[in-house]
Amino acid sequence: MKKLYSALMTAFNEDGTVNSQGIREMVRYNIDVNHIDGLYVGGSTGEAFMLSTEEKKLIFKTAFDEANGAIDLIAQVGSLNLLEAKALAKYVTDLGYKKISAVTPFYYNFKFDEIKHYYDEIVKDVDNKLIIYSIPALTGVALTTDQFAELFENPKIIGIKYTNADFYLLERVRNRFPDKLILSGFDEMLLPALALNVDGAIGSTYNLNAKRAKAEMNAFEAGDIAKARQLQKDSNDLITALIQNDIYPSLKLVMEEMGIHAGYTKEPMSHPTPEMKAGAKEIYQKYLK
């Protein structure tokens, strides 16, 4: 059975501090209403790359405590600061996370041997399994099939969060590594990813749209491709509306419409305007109510 994970958002207070209660409410909503299979904690959707080490630790602990073993949790510990990534890997492993993930190191145009060293170092001192977070559009790092093969030589590296529009590469990777865990990271391309036999998906919009995404996965598995295409179209209508309304604050504003205190985004991301709030209300009424 393919698994669906929400990329957990981080609730912030208006002054930019972490709102732990809001995080707990989002975890509970994902468990009790979305019936999600798992949460990806500390990723792009969680605004993690703007946070201090202590803020990240608070988020990891809050999510872990609230989930209380009910669902699978993946902790994204990747950082340009390798010492921080290693410390976070140890921290979440000690907490009880059974899987970790790490974004490819970015900005400095690292050579592949440096990237491989980074991943090997993150898992070296922890008894845990790591999922590579590949998102070339934001990192500028596009790994090849042969490079994935080199990374997989480390038995602790078990798969990929594949947030990449290169579906030729996805097909090559899937067929070369049939036993590795591959989780699709583009919500708007869930259906073609399913056709290439990914093991599941991780995405930000599943916080709002898990029911429709699960129905799409079930339709695909049942061979009802027409229904799956319609559900993907409906999801993409929602995603388009969120993007046009400024997606990161809008995800939280729509959750507020659902009664969940998702809080603010972290500056320099936008704080909500009256127009964005009105747009979020319309999105909720049109696509989710």
PDB file of C-alpha atoms in Angstrom:
ATOM      1  CA  MET A   1       0.000   0.000   0.000  1.00  0.00           C
ATOM      2  CA  LYS A   2       1.388   3.388  -1.011  1.00  0.00           C
ATOM      3  CA  LYS A   3       1.845   5.882   1.813  1.00  0.00           C
ATOM      4  CA  LEU A   4       0.762   9.520   1.981  1.00  0.00           C
ATOM      5  CA  TYR A   5       2.731  11.967   4.134  1.00  0.00           C
ATOM      6  CA  SER A   6       1.924  15.576   4.903  1.00  0.00           C
ATOM      7  CA  ALA A   7       4.893  17.922   4.939  1.00  0.00           C
ATOM      8  CA  LEU A   8       4.211  19.464   8.334  1.00  0.00           C
ATOM      9  CA  MET A   9       3.947  23.234   8.518  1.00  0.00           C
ATOM     10  CA  THR A  10       5.357  25.221  11.417  1.00  0.00           C
ATOM     11  CA  ALA A  11       3.010  27.584  13.205  1.00  0.00           C
ATOM     12  CA  PHE A  12       4.647  30.873  14.130  1.00  0.00           C
ATOM     13  CA  ASN A  13       3.403  33.699  16.288  1.00  0.00           C
ATOM     14  CA  GLU A  14       3.229  37.123  14.684  1.00  0.00           C
ATOM     15  CA  ASP A  15       6.647  37.996  16.154  1.00  0.00           C
ATOM     16  CA  GLY A  16       8.248  34.965  14.463  1.00  0.00           C
ATOM     17  CA  THR A  17       8.520  32.732  17.519  1.00  0.00           C
ATOM     18  CA  VAL A  18       7.393  29.109  17.298  1.00  0.00           C
ATOM     19  CA  ASN A  19       3.777  28.459  18.273  1.00  0.00           C
ATOM     20  CA  SER A  20       3.938  24.967  19.767  1.00  0.00           C
ATOM     21  CA  GLN A  21       0.191  24.714  20.318  1.00  0.00           C
ATOM     22  CA  GLY A  22      -0.447  25.445  16.651  1.00  0.00           C
ATOM     23  CA  ILE A  23       1.979  22.676  15.663  1.00  0.00           C
ATOM     24  CA  ARG A  24       0.147  20.271  17.953  1.00  0.00           C
ATOM     25  CA  GLU A  25      -3.187  21.196  16.372  1.00  0.00           C
ATOM     26  CA  MET A  26      -1.828  20.555  12.872  1.00  0.00           C
ATOM     27  CA  VAL A  27      -0.404  17.187  13.921  1.00  0.00           C
ATOM     28  CA  ARG A  28      -3.720  16.215  15.477  1.00  0.00           C
ATOM     29  CA  TYR A  29      -5.668  17.296  12.392  1.00  0.00           C
ATOM     30  CA  ASN A  30      -3.416  15.209  10.173  1.00  0.00           C
ATOM     31  CA  ILE A  31      -3.895  12.170  12.393  1.00  0.00           C
ATOM     32  CA  ASP A  32      -7.558  12.473  13.375  1.00  0.00           C
ATOM     33  CA  VAL A  33      -9.119  14.013  10.251  1.00  0.00           C
ATOM     34  CA  ASN A  34      -6.699  13.421   7.378  1.00  0.00           C
ATOM     35  CA  HIS A  35      -5.822   9.903   8.582  1.00  0.00           C
ATOM     36  CA  ILE A  36      -2.394  10.536   7.135  1.00  0.00           C
ATOM     37  CA  ASP A  37       0.197   7.754   7.058  1.00  0.00           C
ATOM     38  CA  GLY A  38       2.986   9.991   8.245  1.00  0.00           C
ATOM     39  CA  LEU A  39       4.490  13.448   8.611  1.00  0.00           C
ATOM     40  CA  TYR A  40       7.661  14.899   7.116  1.00  0.00           C
ATOM     41  CA  VAL A  41       8.882  17.270   9.827  1.00  0.00           C
ATOM     42  CA  GLY A  42      11.370  20.098   9.335  1.00  0.00           C
ATOM     43  CA  GLY A  43      11.323  20.395   5.560  1.00  0.00           C
ATOM     44  CA  SER A  44      10.745  23.256   3.138  1.00  0.00           C
ATOM     45  CA  THR A  45       7.055  23.473   4.072  1.00  0.00           C
ATOM     46  CA  GLY A  46       8.090  23.800   7.709  1.00  0.00           C
ATOM     47  CA  GLU A  47      10.242  26.822   6.766  1.00  0.00           C
ATOM     48  CA  ALA A  48      13.148  24.986   8.381  1.00  0.00           C
ATOM     49  CA  PHE A  49      15.941  26.701   6.496  1.00  0.00           C
ATOM     50  CA  MET A  50      15.151  29.975   8.270  1.00  0.00           C
ATOM     51  CA  LEU A  51      15.287  28.505  11.775  1.00  0.00           C
ATOM     52  CA  SER A  52      17.821  28.186  14.561  1.00  0.00           C
ATOM     53  CA  THR A  53      18.944  24.804  15.859  1.00  0.00           C
ATOM     54  CA  GLU A  54      16.928  25.267  19.040  1.00  0.00           C
ATOM     55  CA  GLU A  55      13.790  26.164  17.096  1.00  0.00           C
ATOM     56  CA  LYS A  56      14.216  23.014  14.997  1.00  0.00           C
ATOM     57  CA  LYS A  57      14.624  20.885  18.114  1.00  0.00           C
ATOM     58  CA  LEU A  58      11.456  22.373  19.617  1.00  0.00           C
ATOM     59  CA  ILE A  59       9.495  21.551  16.449  1.00  0.00           C
ATOM     60  CA  PHE A  60      10.841  17.994  16.262  1.00  0.00           C
ATOM     61  CA  LYS A  61       9.990  17.345  19.907  1.00  0.00           C
ATOM     62  CA  THR A  62       6.542  18.932  19.725  1.00  0.00           C
ATOM     63  CA  ALA A  63       5.549  16.897  16.660  1.00  0.00           C
ATOM     64  CA  PHE A  64       6.953  13.694  18.125  1.00  0.00           C
ATOM     65  CA  ASP A  65       5.202  14.146  21.460  1.00  0.00           C
ATOM     66  CA  GLU A  66       1.855  14.976  19.868  1.00  0.00           C
ATOM     67  CA  ALA A  67       1.979  12.108  17.358  1.00  0.00           C
ATOM     68  CA  ASN A  68       2.782   9.736  20.229  1.00  0.00           C
ATOM     69  CA  GLY A  69       3.590   6.827  17.933  1.00  0.00           C
ATOM     70  CA  ALA A  70       0.332   6.978  15.976  1.00  0.00           C
ATOM     71  CA  ILE A  71       1.944   7.594  12.573  1.00  0.00           C
ATOM     72  CA  ASP A  72       5.299   7.404  10.801  1.00  0.00           C
ATOM     73  CA  LEU A  73       7.541  10.451  11.282  1.00  0.00           C
ATOM     74  CA  ILE A  74      10.467  11.532   9.116  1.00  0.00           C
ATOM     75  CA  ALA A  75      12.767  14.263  10.461  1.00  0.00           C
ATOM     76  CA  GLN A  76      14.489  16.478   7.872  1.00  0.00           C
ATOM     77  CA  VAL A  77      17.801  17.345   9.516  1.00  0.00           C
ATOM     78  CA  GLY A  78      19.762  18.594   6.505  1.00  0.00           C
ATOM     79  CA  SER A  79      21.635  21.871   6.808  1.00  0.00           C
ATOM     80  CA  LEU A  80      24.495  23.777   5.211  1.00  0.00           C
ATOM     81  CA  ASN A  81      26.099  23.426   8.636  1.00  0.00           C
ATOM     82  CA  LEU A  82      27.138  19.758   8.726  1.00  0.00           C
ATOM     83  CA  LEU A  83      27.759  19.872  12.467  1.00  0.00           C
ATOM     84  CA  GLU A  84      24.179  21.045  12.972  1.00  0.00           C
ATOM     85  CA  ALA A  85      22.855  18.294  10.680  1.00  0.00           C
ATOM     86  CA  LYS A  86      24.780  15.657  12.653  1.00  0.00           C
ATOM     87  CA  ALA A  87      23.600  17.067  15.974  1.00  0.00           C
ATOM     88  CA  LEU A  88      19.986  17.115  14.799  1.00  0.00           C
ATOM     89  CA  ALA A  89      20.285  13.559  13.483  1.00  0.00           C
ATOM     90  CA  LYS A  90      21.403  12.437  16.933  1.00  0.00           C
ATOM     91  CA  TYR A  91      18.741  14.523  18.656  1.00  0.00           C
ATOM     92  CA  VAL A  92      15.805  13.118  16.665  1.00  0.00           C
ATOM     93  CA  THR A  93      17.166   9.582  16.829  1.00  0.00           C
ATOM     94  CA  ASP A  94      17.373   9.856  20.613  1.00  0.00           C
ATOM     95  CA  LEU A  95      13.802  11.195  20.635  1.00  0.00           C
ATOM     96  CA  GLY A  96      12.625   8.106  18.754  1.00  0.00           C
ATOM     97  CA  TYR A  97      12.312   9.103  15.087  1.00  0.00           C
ATOM     98  CA  LYS A  98      12.767   5.966  12.981  1.00  0.00           C
ATOM     99  CA  LYS A  99      13.695   7.785   9.760  1.00  0.00           C
ATOM    100  CA  ILE A 100      15.632  10.941   8.983  1.00  0.00           C
ATOM    101  CA  SER A 101      16.040  12.915   5.786  1.00  0.00           C
ATOM    102  CA  ALA A 102      18.489  15.527   4.564  1.00  0.00           C
ATOM    103  CA  VAL A 103      18.354  18.024   1.743  1.00  0.00           C
ATOM    104  CA  THR A 104      21.310  18.009  -0.629  1.00  0.00           C
ATOM    105  CA  PRO A 105      23.822  20.687   0.454  1.00  0.00           C
ATOM    106  CA  PHE A 106      23.252  23.780  -1.646  1.00  0.00           C
ATOM    107  CA  TYR A 107      24.453  27.290  -2.566  1.00  0.00           C
ATOM    108  CA  TYR A 108      28.188  26.570  -2.879  1.00  0.00           C
ATOM    109  CA  ASN A 109      28.047  24.240  -5.914  1.00  0.00           C
ATOM    110  CA  PHE A 110      29.501  21.339  -3.941  1.00  0.00           C
ATOM    111  CA  LYS A 111      31.282  18.563  -5.829  1.00  0.00           C
ATOM    112  CA  PHE A 112      29.677  15.129  -5.664  1.00  0.00           C
ATOM    113  CA  ASP A 113      32.373  13.701  -3.391  1.00  0.00           C
ATOM    114  CA  GLU A 114      31.556  16.513  -0.945  1.00  0.00           C
ATOM    115  CA  ILE A 115      27.843  15.683  -1.158  1.00  0.00           C
ATOM    116  CA  LYS A 116      28.566  11.997  -0.533  1.00  0.00           C
ATOM    117  CA  HIS A 117      30.750  12.876   2.455  1.00  0.00           C
ATOM    118  CA  TYR A 118      27.930  15.044   3.841  1.00  0.00           C
ATOM    119  CA  TYR A 119      25.430  12.171   3.728  1.00  0.00           C
ATOM    120  CA  ASP A 120      27.857   9.587   5.080  1.00  0.00           C
ATOM    121  CA  GLU A 121      28.735  11.891   7.968  1.00  0.00           C
ATOM    122  CA  ILE A 122      25.098  12.568   8.902  1.00  0.00           C
ATOM    123  CA  VAL A 123      24.353   8.864   9.404  1.00  0.00           C
ATOM    124  CA  LYS A 124      27.788   7.758  10.641  1.00  0.00           C
ATOM    125  CA  ASP A 125      27.124   8.091  14.362  1.00  0.00           C
ATOM    126  CA  VAL A 126      23.386   7.358  14.515  1.00  0.00           C
ATOM    127  CA  ASP A 127      21.403   4.138  14.332  1.00  0.00           C
ATOM    128  CA  ASN A 128      18.873   5.417  11.835  1.00  0.00           C
ATOM    129  CA  LYS A 129      17.865   5.295   8.171  1.00  0.00           C
ATOM    130  CA  LEU A 130      18.179   8.297   5.852  1.00  0.00           C
ATOM    131  CA  ILE A 131      16.099   9.458   2.890  1.00  0.00           C
ATOM    132  CA  ILE A 132      17.841  11.813   0.449  1.00  0.00           C
ATOM    133  CA  TYR A 133      15.824  14.998  -0.116  1.00  0.00           C
ATOM    134  CA  SER A 134      16.341  15.841  -3.786  1.00  0.00           C
ATOM    135  CA  ILE A 135      14.808  19.158  -4.846  1.00  0.00           C
ATOM    136  CA  PRO A 136      16.931  20.561  -7.698  1.00  0.00           C
ATOM    137  CA  ALA A 137      14.671  23.554  -8.426  1.00  0.00           C
ATOM    138  CA  LEU A 138      15.589  25.046  -5.043  1.00  0.00           C
ATOM    139  CA  THR A 139      19.054  23.601  -4.387  1.00  0.00           C
ATOM    140  CA  GLY A 140      20.515  23.584  -7.900  1.00  0.00           C
ATOM    141  CA  VAL A 141      21.745  20.032  -7.207  1.00  0.00           C
ATOM    142  CA  ALA A 142      20.532  17.459  -9.748  1.00  0.00           C
ATOM    143  CA  LEU A 143      21.879  14.027  -8.847  1.00  0.00           C
ATOM    144  CA  THR A 144      22.268  11.399 -11.565  1.00  0.00           C
ATOM    145  CA  THR A 145      21.273   7.751 -11.415  1.00  0.00           C
ATOM    146  CA  ASP A 146      24.916   6.753 -10.962  1.00  0.00           C
ATOM    147  CA  GLN A 147      25.317   9.273  -8.142  1.00  0.00           C
ATOM    148  CA  PHE A 148      22.246   7.905  -6.369  1.00  0.00           C
ATOM    149  CA  ALA A 149      23.847   4.470  -6.754  1.00  0.00           C
ATOM    150  CA  GLU A 150      27.005   5.691  -5.008  1.00  0.00           C
ATOM    151  CA  LEU A 151      24.978   7.179  -2.169  1.00  0.00           C
ATOM    152  CA  PHE A 152      23.029   3.926  -1.801  1.00  0.00           C
ATOM    153  CA  GLU A 153      26.291   2.090  -1.197  1.00  0.00           C
ATOM    154  CA  ASN A 154      25.804   3.274   2.379  1.00  0.00           C
ATOM    155  CA  PRO A 155      23.264   0.764   3.789  1.00  0.00           C
ATOM    156  CA  LYS A 156      21.791   3.434   6.074  1.00  0.00           C
ATOM    157  CA  ILE A 157      20.630   5.471   3.040  1.00  0.00           C
ATOM    158  CA  ILE A 158      17.338   3.858   2.080  1.00  0.00           C
ATOM    159  CA  GLY A 159      15.577   6.114  -0.394  1.00  0.00           C
ATOM    160  CA  ILE A 160      14.711   9.465  -1.933  1.00  0.00           C
ATOM    161  CA  LYS A 161      12.177  12.204  -1.417  1.00  0.00           C
ATOM    162  CA  TYR A 162      11.996  12.929  -5.132  1.00  0.00           C
ATOM    163  CA  THR A 163      10.892  16.540  -5.664  1.00  0.00           C
ATOM    164  CA  ASN A 164      12.004  16.792  -9.273  1.00  0.00           C
ATOM    165  CA  ALA A 165      10.097  17.336 -12.522  1.00  0.00           C
ATOM    166  CA  ASP A 166      12.514  15.069 -14.427  1.00  0.00           C
ATOM    167  CA  PHE A 167      10.325  11.999 -14.794  1.00  0.00           C
ATOM    168  CA  TYR A 168      12.741  10.304 -17.184  1.00  0.00           C
ATOM    169  CA  LEU A 169      15.218  10.267 -14.305  1.00  0.00           C
ATOM    170  CA  LEU A 170      12.497   9.060 -11.944  1.00  0.00           C
ATOM    171  CA  GLU A 171      11.767   6.104 -14.229  1.00  0.00           C
ATOM    172  CA  ARG A 172      15.485   5.277 -14.470  1.00  0.00           C
ATOM    173  CA  VAL A 173      15.935   5.503 -10.684  1.00  0.00           C
ATOM    174  CA  ARG A 174      12.817   3.463  -9.929  1.00  0.00           C
ATOM    175  CA  ASN A 175      13.838   0.643 -12.240  1.00  0.00           C
ATOM    176  CA  ARG A 176      17.468   0.596 -11.145  1.00  0.00           C
ATOM    177  CA  PHE A 177      16.638   0.603  -7.429  1.00  0.00           C
ATOM    178  CA  PRO A 178      13.414  -1.426  -7.046  1.00  0.00           C
ATOM    179  CA  ASP A 179      14.031  -2.017  -3.349  1.00  0.00           C
ATOM    180  CA  LYS A 180      14.682   1.603  -2.393  1.00  0.00           C
ATOM    181  CA  LEU A 181      11.973   3.849  -0.952  1.00  0.00           C
ATOM    182  CA  ILE A 182      10.945   6.563  -3.434  1.00  0.00           C
ATOM    183  CA  LEU A 183       8.444   9.179  -2.286  1.00  0.00           C
ATOM    184  CA  SER A 184       7.129  11.729  -4.780  1.00  0.00           C
ATOM    185  CA  GLY A 185       7.460  15.332  -3.660  1.00  0.00           C
ATOM    186  CA  PHE A 186       5.412  17.244  -6.248  1.00  0.00           C
ATOM    187  CA  ASP A 187       1.723  17.223  -5.261  1.00  0.00           C
ATOM    188  CA  GLU A 188       0.689  18.500  -8.697  1.00  0.00           C
ATOM    189  CA  MET A 189       2.317  15.463 -10.359  1.00  0.00           C
ATOM    190  CA  LEU A 190       1.082  12.711  -8.066  1.00  0.00           C
ATOM    191  CA  LEU A 191      -0.657  10.760 -10.834  1.00  0.00           C
ATOM    192  CA  PRO A 192       2.331  10.438 -13.207  1.00  0.00           C
ATOM    193  CA  ALA A 193       4.501   9.585 -10.202  1.00  0.00           C
ATOM    194  CA  LEU A 194       2.081   6.778  -9.297  1.00  0.00           C
ATOM    195  CA  ALA A 195       2.324   5.532 -12.871  1.00  0.00           C
ATOM    196  CA  LEU A 196       6.100   5.227 -12.366  1.00  0.00           C
ATOM    197  CA  ASN A 197       5.524   3.127  -9.240  1.00  0.00           C
ATOM    198  CA  VAL A 198       6.656   5.421  -6.448  1.00  0.00           C
ATOM    199  CA  ASP A 199       6.091   4.103  -2.936  1.00  0.00           C
ATOM    200  CA  GLY A 200       4.060   7.100  -1.861  1.00  0.00           C
ATOM    201  CA  ALA A 201       4.117  10.872  -1.674  1.00  0.00           C
ATOM    202  CA  ILE A 202       5.064  13.736   0.626  1.00  0.00           C
ATOM    203  CA  GLY A 203       3.560  17.170   0.128  1.00  0.00           C
ATOM    204  CA  SER A 204       2.453  20.433   1.669  1.00  0.00           C
ATOM    205  CA  THR A 205      -1.065  20.493   0.218  1.00  0.00           C
ATOM    206  CA  TYR A 206      -1.870  17.115   1.763  1.00  0.00           C
ATOM    207  CA  ASN A 207      -2.334  19.022   5.027  1.00  0.00           C
ATOM    208  CA  LEU A 208      -5.535  20.292   3.367  1.00  0.00           C
ATOM    209  CA  ASN A 209      -6.148  17.815   0.584  1.00  0.00           C
ATOM    210  CA  ALA A 210      -5.295  14.379   1.957  1.00  0.00           C
ATOM    211  CA  LYS A 211      -8.770  12.935   1.406  1.00  0.00           C
ATOM    212  CA  ARG A 212      -8.722  13.759  -2.321  1.00  0.00           C
ATOM    213  CA  ALA A 213      -5.109  12.599  -2.728  1.00  0.00           C
ATOM    214  CA  LYS A 214      -5.857   9.287  -1.026  1.00  0.00           C
ATOM    215  CA  ALA A 215      -8.904   8.818  -3.239  1.00  0.00           C
ATOM    216  CA  GLU A 216      -6.693   9.413  -6.273  1.00  0.00           C
ATOM    217  CA  MET A 217      -4.179   6.839  -5.078  1.00  0.00           C
ATOM    218  CA  ASN A 218      -6.963   4.325  -4.476  1.00  0.00           C
ATOM    219  CA  ALA A 219      -8.495   4.991  -7.906  1.00  0.00           C
ATOM    220  CA  PHE A 220      -5.138   4.450  -9.570  1.00  0.00           C
ATOM    221  CA  GLU A 221      -4.563   1.195  -7.693  1.00  0.00           C
ATOM    222  CA  ALA A 222      -8.052   0.035  -8.735  1.00  0.00           C
ATOM    223  CA  GLY A 223      -7.313   0.796 -12.380  1.00  0.00           C
ATOM    224  CA  ASP A 224      -9.846   3.631 -12.604  1.00  0.00           C
ATOM    225  CA  ILE A 225      -7.551   6.016 -14.464  1.00  0.00           C
ATOM    226  CA  ALA A 226     -10.369   8.344 -15.542  1.00  0.00           C
ATOM    227  CA  LYS A 227     -11.313   8.941 -11.897  1.00  0.00           C
ATOM    228  CA  ALA A 228      -7.673   9.386 -10.916  1.00  0.00           C
ATOM    229  CA  ARG A 229      -7.189  11.972 -13.680  1.00  0.00           C
ATOM    230  CA  GLN A 230     -10.261  13.895 -12.537  1.00  0.00           C
ATOM    231  CA  LEU A 231      -9.058  13.905  -8.938  1.00  0.00           C
ATOM    232  CA  GLN A 232      -5.616  15.131 -10.016  1.00  0.00           C
ATOM    233  CA  LYS A 233      -7.288  17.891 -12.026  1.00  0.00           C
ATOM    234  CA  ASP A 234      -9.342  18.893  -8.974  1.00  0.00           C
ATOM    235  CA  SER A 235      -6.216  18.888  -6.802  1.00  0.00           C
ATOM    236  CA  ASN A 236      -4.348  20.984  -9.332  1.00  0.00           C
ATOM    237  CA  ASP A 237      -7.182  23.513  -9.413  1.00  0.00           C
ATOM    238  CA  LEU A 238      -6.710  23.845  -5.641  1.00  0.00           C
ATOM    239  CA  ILE A 239      -2.918  24.073  -5.964  1.00  0.00           C
ATOM    240  CA  THR A 240      -3.200  26.749  -8.660  1.00  0.00           C
ATOM    241  CA  ALA A 241      -5.502  28.804  -6.454  1.00  0.00           C
ATOM    242  CA  LEU A 242      -3.106  28.487  -3.506  1.00  0.00           C
ATOM    243  CA  ILE A 243      -0.135  29.574  -5.627  1.00  0.00           C
ATOM    244  CA  GLN A 244      -2.018  32.568  -6.984  1.00  0.00           C
ATOM    245  CA  ASN A 245      -2.942  33.582  -3.425  1.00  0.00           C
ATOM    246  CA  ASP A 246       0.700  33.181  -2.136  1.00  0.00           C
ATOM    247  CA  ILE A 247       1.010  29.534  -1.226  1.00  0.00           C
ATOM    248  CA  TYR A 248       2.871  29.464   2.103  1.00  0.00           C
ATOM    249  CA  PRO A 249       0.706  31.916   4.047  1.00  0.00           C
ATOM    250  CA  SER A 250      -2.371  30.668   2.182  1.00  0.00           C
ATOM    251  CA  LEU A 251      -1.886  27.080   3.361  1.00  0.00           C
ATOM    252  CA  LYS A 252      -2.020  28.392   6.919  1.00  0.00           C
ATOM    253  CA  LEU A 253      -4.925  30.746   6.263  1.00  0.00           C
ATOM    254  CA  VAL A 254      -6.992  27.897   4.828  1.00  0.00           C
ATOM    255  CA  MET A 255      -6.188  25.798   7.884  1.00  0.00           C
ATOM    256  CA  GLU A 256      -7.433  28.690  10.003  1.00  0.00           C
ATOM    257  CA  GLU A 257     -10.702  28.465   8.045  1.00  0.00           C
ATOM    258  CA  MET A 258     -10.833  24.834   9.179  1.00  0.00           C
ATOM    259  CA  GLY A 259     -10.449  25.902  12.792  1.00  0.00           C
ATOM    260  CA  ILE A 260      -6.762  24.974  13.104  1.00  0.00           C
ATOM    261  CA  HIS A 261      -4.426  27.623  14.540  1.00  0.00           C
ATOM    262  CA  ALA A 262      -1.677  27.355  11.924  1.00  0.00           C
ATOM    263  CA  GLY A 263      -0.299  30.805  12.708  1.00  0.00           C
ATOM    264  CA  TYR A 264       1.919  33.022  10.582  1.00  0.00           C
ATOM    265  CA  THR A 265       4.763  32.387   8.187  1.00  0.00           C
ATOM    266  CA  LYS A 266       8.296  33.357   9.160  1.00  0.00           C
ATOM    267  CA  GLU A 267       9.587  36.646   7.775  1.00  0.00           C
ATOM    268  CA  PRO A 268      10.778  37.478   5.161  1.00  0.00           C
ATOM    269  CA  MET A 269       7.818  35.413   3.920  1.00  0.00           C
ATOM    270  CA  SER A 270       4.635  37.437   3.596  1.00  0.00           C
ATOM    271  CA  HIS A 271       2.255  38.089   6.436  1.00  0.00           C
ATOM    272  CA  PRO A 272      -1.391  37.846   5.386  1.00  0.00           C
ATOM    273  CA  THR A 273      -3.137  40.823   3.843  1.00  0.00           C
ATOM    274  CA  PRO A 274      -6.931  41.317   3.850  1.00  0.00           C
ATOM    275  CA  GLU A 275      -6.926  40.252   0.175  1.00  0.00           C
ATOM    276  CA  MET A 276      -5.045  37.032   0.992  1.00  0.00           C
ATOM    277  CA  LYS A 277      -7.448  36.254   3.829  1.00  0.00           C
ATOM    278  CA  ALA A 278     -10.422  36.747   1.521  1.00  0.00           C
ATOM    279  CA  GLY A 279      -8.739  34.560  -1.093  1.00  0.00           C
ATOM    280  CA  ALA A 280      -8.106  31.803   1.439  1.00  0.00           C
ATOM    281  CA  LYS A 281     -11.742  31.858   2.545  1.00  0.00           C
ATOM    282  CA  GLU A 282     -12.799  31.509  -1.091  1.00  0.00           C
ATOM    283  CA  ILE A 283     -10.354  28.616  -1.643  1.00  0.00           C
ATOM    284  CA  TYR A 284     -11.730  26.794   1.391  1.00  0.00           C
ATOM    285  CA  GLN A 285     -15.347  27.313   0.329  1.00  0.00           C
ATOM    286  CA  LYS A 286     -14.737  26.336  -3.316  1.00  0.00           C
ATOM    287  CA  TYR A 287     -12.334  23.409  -3.050  1.00  0.00           C
ATOM    288  CA  LEU A 288     -12.408  21.960   0.452  1.00  0.00           C
ATOM    289  CA  LYS A 289     -15.675  22.495   2.259  1.00  0.00           C
TER     290      LYS A 289
END
